[in-house]
């Protein structure tokens, strides 16, 4: 999560930090939660987020895995579960040919 409120939940003007050019590569792990990937950015957004060969599995056999996005933009390739805000088309071609 990337939203800051100085410890007050009713702060009328939350503070934010611009996050960009972050790459997650070769991340593997497990989670007991259904929502295994969360990209929760402030309104200013997170840009150029890249996920490459990320695989998060459930600790419970057959349990559904999901990803959540808010104000995040970028690309992914070979990522499970799929991250709805990250496109994989152009990036996948570039990544797999270099």
Coordinates of N, CA, C and O in Angstrom, one line a residue:
X1 N 0.8 -1.2 0.0 CA 0.0 0.0 0.0 C 0.9 1.2 0.0 O 1.9 1.2 0.6
X2 N 0.4 2.3 -0.6 CA 1.2 3.5 -0.8 C 0.4 4.7 -0.6 O 0.3 5.6 -1.4
X3 N -0.3 4.8 0.5 CA -1.1 6.0 0.9 C -0.7 6.4 2.3 O -0.7 5.5 3.2
X4 N -0.5 7.6 2.5 CA 0.0 8.1 3.8 C -1.0 9.1 4.4 O -1.4 10.0 3.7
X5 N -1.3 9.0 5.7 CA -2.3 9.9 6.3 C -1.8 10.5 7.6 O -2.6 11.0 8.4
X6 N -0.6 10.5 7.9 CA 0.0 11.0 9.2 C -0.7 10.4 10.4 O -0.9 11.0 11.4
X7 N -1.1 9.1 10.3 CA -1.7 8.4 11.4 C -3.2 8.8 11.7 O -3.8 8.2 12.6
X8 N -3.8 9.6 10.9 CA -5.2 10.0 11.1 C -6.0 9.4 9.9 O -5.7 9.7 8.8
X9 N -7.0 8.6 10.2 CA -7.8 8.0 9.2 C -8.8 9.0 8.6 O -9.2 8.8 7.5
X10 N -9.0 10.2 9.2 CA -9.9 11.2 8.7 C -9.2 12.4 8.1 O -9.8 13.4 7.8
X11 N -7.9 12.2 7.8 CA -7.1 13.3 7.2 C -7.7 13.7 5.8 O -7.8 12.8 4.9
X12 N -8.2 14.9 5.6 CA -8.8 15.3 4.4 C -7.9 15.3 3.2 O -8.3 15.3 2.0
X13 N -6.6 15.4 3.4 CA -5.6 15.5 2.3 C -4.5 14.5 2.6 O -3.4 14.8 3.0
X14 N -4.8 13.2 2.2 CA -3.7 12.2 2.4 C -2.5 12.5 1.6 O -2.6 13.1 0.5
X15 N -1.4 12.2 2.1 CA -0.1 12.4 1.4 C 0.2 11.2 0.6 O -0.2 10.1 0.9
X16 N 1.0 11.4 -0.5 CA 1.3 10.3 -1.3 C 2.7 10.5 -1.9 O 3.2 11.6 -2.0
X17 N 3.3 9.4 -2.2 CA 4.6 9.3 -2.8 C 4.5 8.7 -4.2 O 3.8 7.7 -4.4
X18 N 5.0 9.3 -5.2 CA 5.0 8.8 -6.6 C 5.9 7.6 -6.6 O 7.1 7.7 -6.4
X19 N 5.4 6.4 -7.0 CA 6.2 5.2 -7.2 C 6.2 4.8 -8.6 O 5.1 4.8 -9.3
X20 N 7.4 4.6 -9.2 CA 7.5 4.2 -10.6 C 8.8 3.4 -10.8 O 9.7 3.4 -10.0
X21 N 8.8 2.7 -11.9 CA 10.0 1.9 -12.3 C 10.4 0.9 -11.3 O 11.5 0.7 -11.0
X22 N 9.4 0.1 -10.9 CA 9.6 -1.0 -9.9 C 9.5 -2.3 -10.7 O 8.5 -2.5 -11.4
X23 N 10.4 -3.3 -10.5 CA 10.4 -4.6 -11.2 C 10.4 -5.7 -10.1 O 11.3 -5.6 -9.2
X24 N 9.5 -6.6 -10.2 CA 9.5 -7.8 -9.4 C 9.9 -9.0 -10.3 O 9.2 -9.3 -11.2
X25 N 11.0 -9.6 -10.1 CA 11.5 -10.6 -11.0 C 11.8 -11.9 -10.2 O 12.5 -11.9 -9.1
X26 N 11.2 -13.0 -10.7 CA 11.5 -14.3 -10.1 C 11.0 -14.5 -8.6 O 11.6 -15.2 -7.8
X27 N 9.9 -13.9 -8.3 CA 9.3 -14.0 -7.0 C 8.4 -15.2 -6.9 O 7.5 -15.4 -7.8
X28 N 8.7 -16.0 -5.9 CA 7.8 -17.2 -5.7 C 7.5 -17.3 -4.2 O 8.3 -16.9 -3.4
X29 N 6.3 -17.7 -3.9 CA 5.9 -17.8 -2.6 C 4.5 -18.4 -2.4 O 3.9 -18.8 -3.3
X30 N 4.1 -18.4 -1.1 CA 2.8 -19.0 -0.8 C 2.0 -18.0 0.0 O 2.6 -17.1 0.7
X31 N 0.7 -18.1 0.0 CA -0.2 -17.3 0.9 C -1.4 -18.1 1.3 O -1.9 -18.9 0.6
X32 N -1.8 -17.8 2.5 CA -3.1 -18.5 3.0 C -4.3 -17.6 2.6 O -5.4 -18.1 2.7
X33 N -4.1 -16.4 2.2 CA -5.2 -15.5 1.8 C -5.6 -15.8 0.4 O -4.7 -16.2 -0.5
X34 N -6.8 -15.5 0.0 CA -7.2 -15.6 -1.4 C -6.6 -14.5 -2.3 O -6.1 -14.7 -3.4
X35 N -6.5 -13.3 -1.7 CA -5.9 -12.2 -2.4 C -4.4 -12.2 -2.2 O -3.9 -11.9 -1.1
X36 N -3.6 -12.7 -3.2 CA -2.2 -13.0 -2.9 C -1.3 -11.9 -3.5 O -0.1 -11.9 -3.1
X37 N -1.8 -11.0 -4.4 CA -1.0 -9.9 -4.9 C -1.9 -8.7 -4.7 O -3.0 -8.6 -5.1
X38 N -1.3 -7.6 -4.1 CA -2.0 -6.4 -3.9 C -1.1 -5.2 -4.4 O 0.0 -5.0 -3.9
X39 N -1.6 -4.4 -5.3 CA -1.0 -3.2 -5.8 C -2.0 -2.1 -5.5 O -2.9 -1.8 -6.3
X40 N -1.9 -1.5 -4.3 CA -2.8 -0.5 -3.8 C -2.1 0.9 -3.7 O -1.5 1.2 -2.7
X41 N -2.3 1.7 -4.8 CA -1.6 2.9 -4.9 C -2.5 4.1 -4.7 O -3.7 4.0 -4.9
X42 N -2.0 5.2 -4.2 CA -2.7 6.4 -4.0 C -3.2 7.0 -5.4 O -2.7 6.5 -6.5
X43 N -4.0 8.0 -5.4 CA -4.5 8.5 -6.7 C -3.4 9.0 -7.6 O -3.6 9.0 -8.8
X44 N -2.3 9.4 -7.1 CA -1.2 9.8 -7.9 C -0.7 8.6 -8.8 O -0.1 8.8 -9.8
X45 N -0.9 7.4 -8.4 CA -0.6 6.2 -9.1 C 0.8 5.7 -9.0 O 1.7 6.4 -8.6
X46 N 0.9 4.4 -9.3 CA 2.2 3.7 -9.5 C 2.4 3.4 -10.9 O 1.5 2.8 -11.5
X47 N 3.4 3.8 -11.5 CA 3.6 3.7 -13.0 C 4.9 2.9 -13.3 O 5.8 2.8 -12.6
X48 N 4.8 2.2 -14.4 CA 5.8 1.3 -14.9 C 6.2 0.2 -13.9 O 7.4 0.0 -13.7
X49 N 5.2 -0.4 -13.4 CA 5.4 -1.5 -12.5 C 5.5 -2.8 -13.4 O 4.7 -3.0 -14.3
X50 N 6.6 -3.6 -13.2 CA 6.8 -4.7 -14.0 C 6.9 -6.0 -13.1 O 7.6 -6.0 -12.1
X51 N 6.2 -7.0 -13.5 CA 6.2 -8.3 -12.8 C 6.7 -9.4 -13.9 O 6.0 -9.5 -14.9
X52 N 7.8 -10.0 -13.6 CA 8.3 -11.0 -14.5 C 8.5 -12.3 -13.7 O 9.2 -12.4 -12.7
X53 N 7.9 -13.4 -14.1 CA 8.0 -14.7 -13.5 C 7.7 -14.7 -12.0 O 8.5 -15.1 -11.2
X54 N 6.5 -14.1 -11.7 CA 6.0 -14.1 -10.3 C 5.0 -15.2 -10.2 O 4.1 -15.3 -11.0
X55 N 5.1 -16.0 -9.2 CA 4.2 -17.1 -8.9 C 3.9 -17.2 -7.4 O 4.8 -17.6 -6.7
X56 N 2.6 -16.9 -7.1 CA 2.2 -17.0 -5.7 C 1.2 -18.1 -5.6 O 0.1 -18.0 -6.3
X57 N 1.4 -19.1 -4.9 CA 0.5 -20.2 -4.8 C -0.2 -20.2 -3.4 O 0.2 -19.5 -2.5
X58 N -1.3 -21.0 -3.3 CA -2.0 -21.0 -2.0 C -1.5 -22.1 -1.1 O -1.0 -23.2 -1.6
X59 N -1.5 -21.9 0.2 CA -1.2 -22.9 1.1 C -2.3 -24.0 1.3 O -2.1 -25.0 1.8
X60 N -3.4 -23.6 0.7 CA -4.6 -24.5 0.8 C -4.9 -25.1 -0.6 O -5.1 -24.3 -1.6
X61 N -4.7 -26.4 -0.8 CA -4.9 -27.0 -2.1 C -6.2 -26.6 -2.7 O -7.3 -26.7 -2.1
X62 N -6.2 -26.2 -4.0 CA -7.4 -25.8 -4.7 C -8.0 -24.5 -4.4 O -9.0 -24.1 -5.0
X63 N -7.5 -23.7 -3.5 CA -8.0 -22.4 -3.1 C -7.8 -21.4 -4.2 O -6.7 -21.3 -4.8
X64 N -8.8 -20.6 -4.5 CA -8.7 -19.6 -5.5 C -7.7 -18.5 -5.1 O -7.6 -18.2 -3.9
X65 N -6.9 -18.0 -6.1 CA -6.0 -17.0 -5.9 C -6.3 -15.8 -6.7 O -6.7 -15.9 -7.9
X66 N -6.3 -14.6 -6.2 CA -6.6 -13.3 -6.9 C -5.5 -12.3 -6.7 O -4.7 -12.3 -5.8
X67 N -5.6 -11.3 -7.6 CA -4.7 -10.1 -7.5 C -5.7 -8.9 -7.5 O -6.7 -8.9 -8.1
X68 N -5.3 -7.9 -6.7 CA -6.0 -6.6 -6.6 C -5.2 -5.4 -7.0 O -4.0 -5.4 -6.7
X69 N -5.8 -4.5 -7.8 CA -5.1 -3.3 -8.2 C -5.9 -2.1 -8.0 O -7.1 -2.1 -8.2
X70 N -5.2 -1.0 -7.6 CA -5.9 0.3 -7.5 C -4.8 1.3 -7.9 O -3.8 1.4 -7.3
X71 N -5.1 2.0 -9.0 CA -4.2 3.1 -9.5 C -2.8 2.6 -9.8 O -1.8 3.4 -9.7
X72 N -2.6 1.4 -10.3 CA -1.3 0.9 -10.6 C -1.3 0.6 -12.1 O -2.3 0.1 -12.7
X73 N -0.2 0.8 -12.8 CA -0.1 0.6 -14.2 C 1.3 0.0 -14.5 O 2.3 0.4 -14.0
X74 N 1.3 -0.9 -15.5 CA 2.5 -1.5 -15.9 C 2.3 -2.7 -16.7 O 1.3 -2.8 -17.4
X75 N 3.3 -3.6 -16.7 CA 3.2 -4.8 -17.5 C 3.6 -6.0 -16.7 O 4.3 -5.9 -15.7
X76 N 3.3 -7.2 -17.2 CA 3.7 -8.4 -16.6 C 3.9 -9.5 -17.6 O 3.3 -9.5 -18.7
X77 N 4.6 -10.5 -17.3 CA 4.8 -11.7 -18.1 C 5.1 -12.9 -17.1 O 5.8 -12.8 -16.1
X78 N 4.4 -14.0 -17.4 CA 4.6 -15.2 -16.6 C 4.3 -15.0 -15.2 O 5.1 -15.3 -14.3
X79 N 3.2 -14.4 -14.9 CA 2.8 -14.0 -13.5 C 1.5 -14.7 -13.2 O 0.5 -14.7 -14.0
X80 N 1.4 -15.4 -12.0 CA 0.2 -16.1 -11.6 C 0.0 -15.8 -10.1 O 0.9 -15.9 -9.3
X81 N -1.2 -15.3 -9.7 CA -2.3 -15.1 -10.6 C -2.1 -13.9 -11.5 O -1.3 -13.1 -11.2
X82 N -2.9 -13.8 -12.6 CA -2.8 -12.6 -13.5 C -3.2 -11.4 -12.7 O -4.0 -11.4 -11.8
X83 N -2.5 -10.3 -13.0 CA -2.7 -9.0 -12.3 C -3.5 -8.1 -13.2 O -3.0 -7.7 -14.3
X84 N -4.8 -7.8 -12.9 CA -5.7 -7.1 -13.9 C -5.2 -5.8 -14.4 O -5.5 -5.4 -15.5
X85 N -4.4 -5.0 -13.7 CA -4.0 -3.7 -14.1 C -2.7 -3.7 -14.9 O -2.3 -2.7 -15.5
X86 N -2.0 -4.9 -15.0 CA -0.8 -5.0 -15.7 C -1.0 -5.7 -17.1 O -1.5 -6.8 -17.1
X87 N -0.6 -5.1 -18.1 CA -0.7 -5.7 -19.5 C 0.5 -6.5 -19.7 O 1.6 -6.2 -19.3
X88 N 0.3 -7.6 -20.5 CA 1.4 -8.5 -20.8 C 1.8 -8.6 -22.2 O 2.8 -9.1 -22.6
X89 N 1.0 -8.0 -23.1 CA 1.2 -8.2 -24.6 C 2.6 -7.7 -25.1 O 3.4 -8.4 -25.4
X90 N 2.8 -6.4 -25.1 CA 4.0 -5.8 -25.7 C 5.2 -6.2 -24.9 O 6.3 -6.5 -25.4
X91 N 5.1 -6.1 -23.6 CA 6.2 -6.4 -22.7 C 6.6 -7.9 -22.8 O 7.8 -8.1 -22.8
X92 N 5.7 -8.8 -22.9 CA 6.1 -10.2 -23.1 C 6.9 -10.4 -24.3 O 7.9 -11.1 -24.3
X93 N 6.5 -9.8 -25.4 CA 7.3 -9.9 -26.7 C 8.7 -9.4 -26.4 O 9.7 -10.0 -26.8
X94 N 8.9 -8.2 -25.8 CA 10.2 -7.6 -25.6 C 11.0 -8.5 -24.7 O 12.2 -8.7 -24.9
X95 N 10.4 -8.9 -23.6 CA 11.1 -9.7 -22.5 C 11.6 -11.0 -23.1 O 12.7 -11.4 -22.9
X96 N 10.7 -11.7 -23.8 CA 11.1 -13.1 -24.3 C 12.0 -13.1 -25.5 O 12.6 -14.1 -25.8
X97 N 12.2 -11.9 -26.1 CA 13.2 -11.9 -27.2 C 14.5 -11.3 -26.9 O 15.4 -11.2 -27.7
X98 N 14.7 -10.9 -25.6 CA 16.0 -10.3 -25.2 C 16.7 -11.2 -24.2 O 16.2 -11.9 -23.4

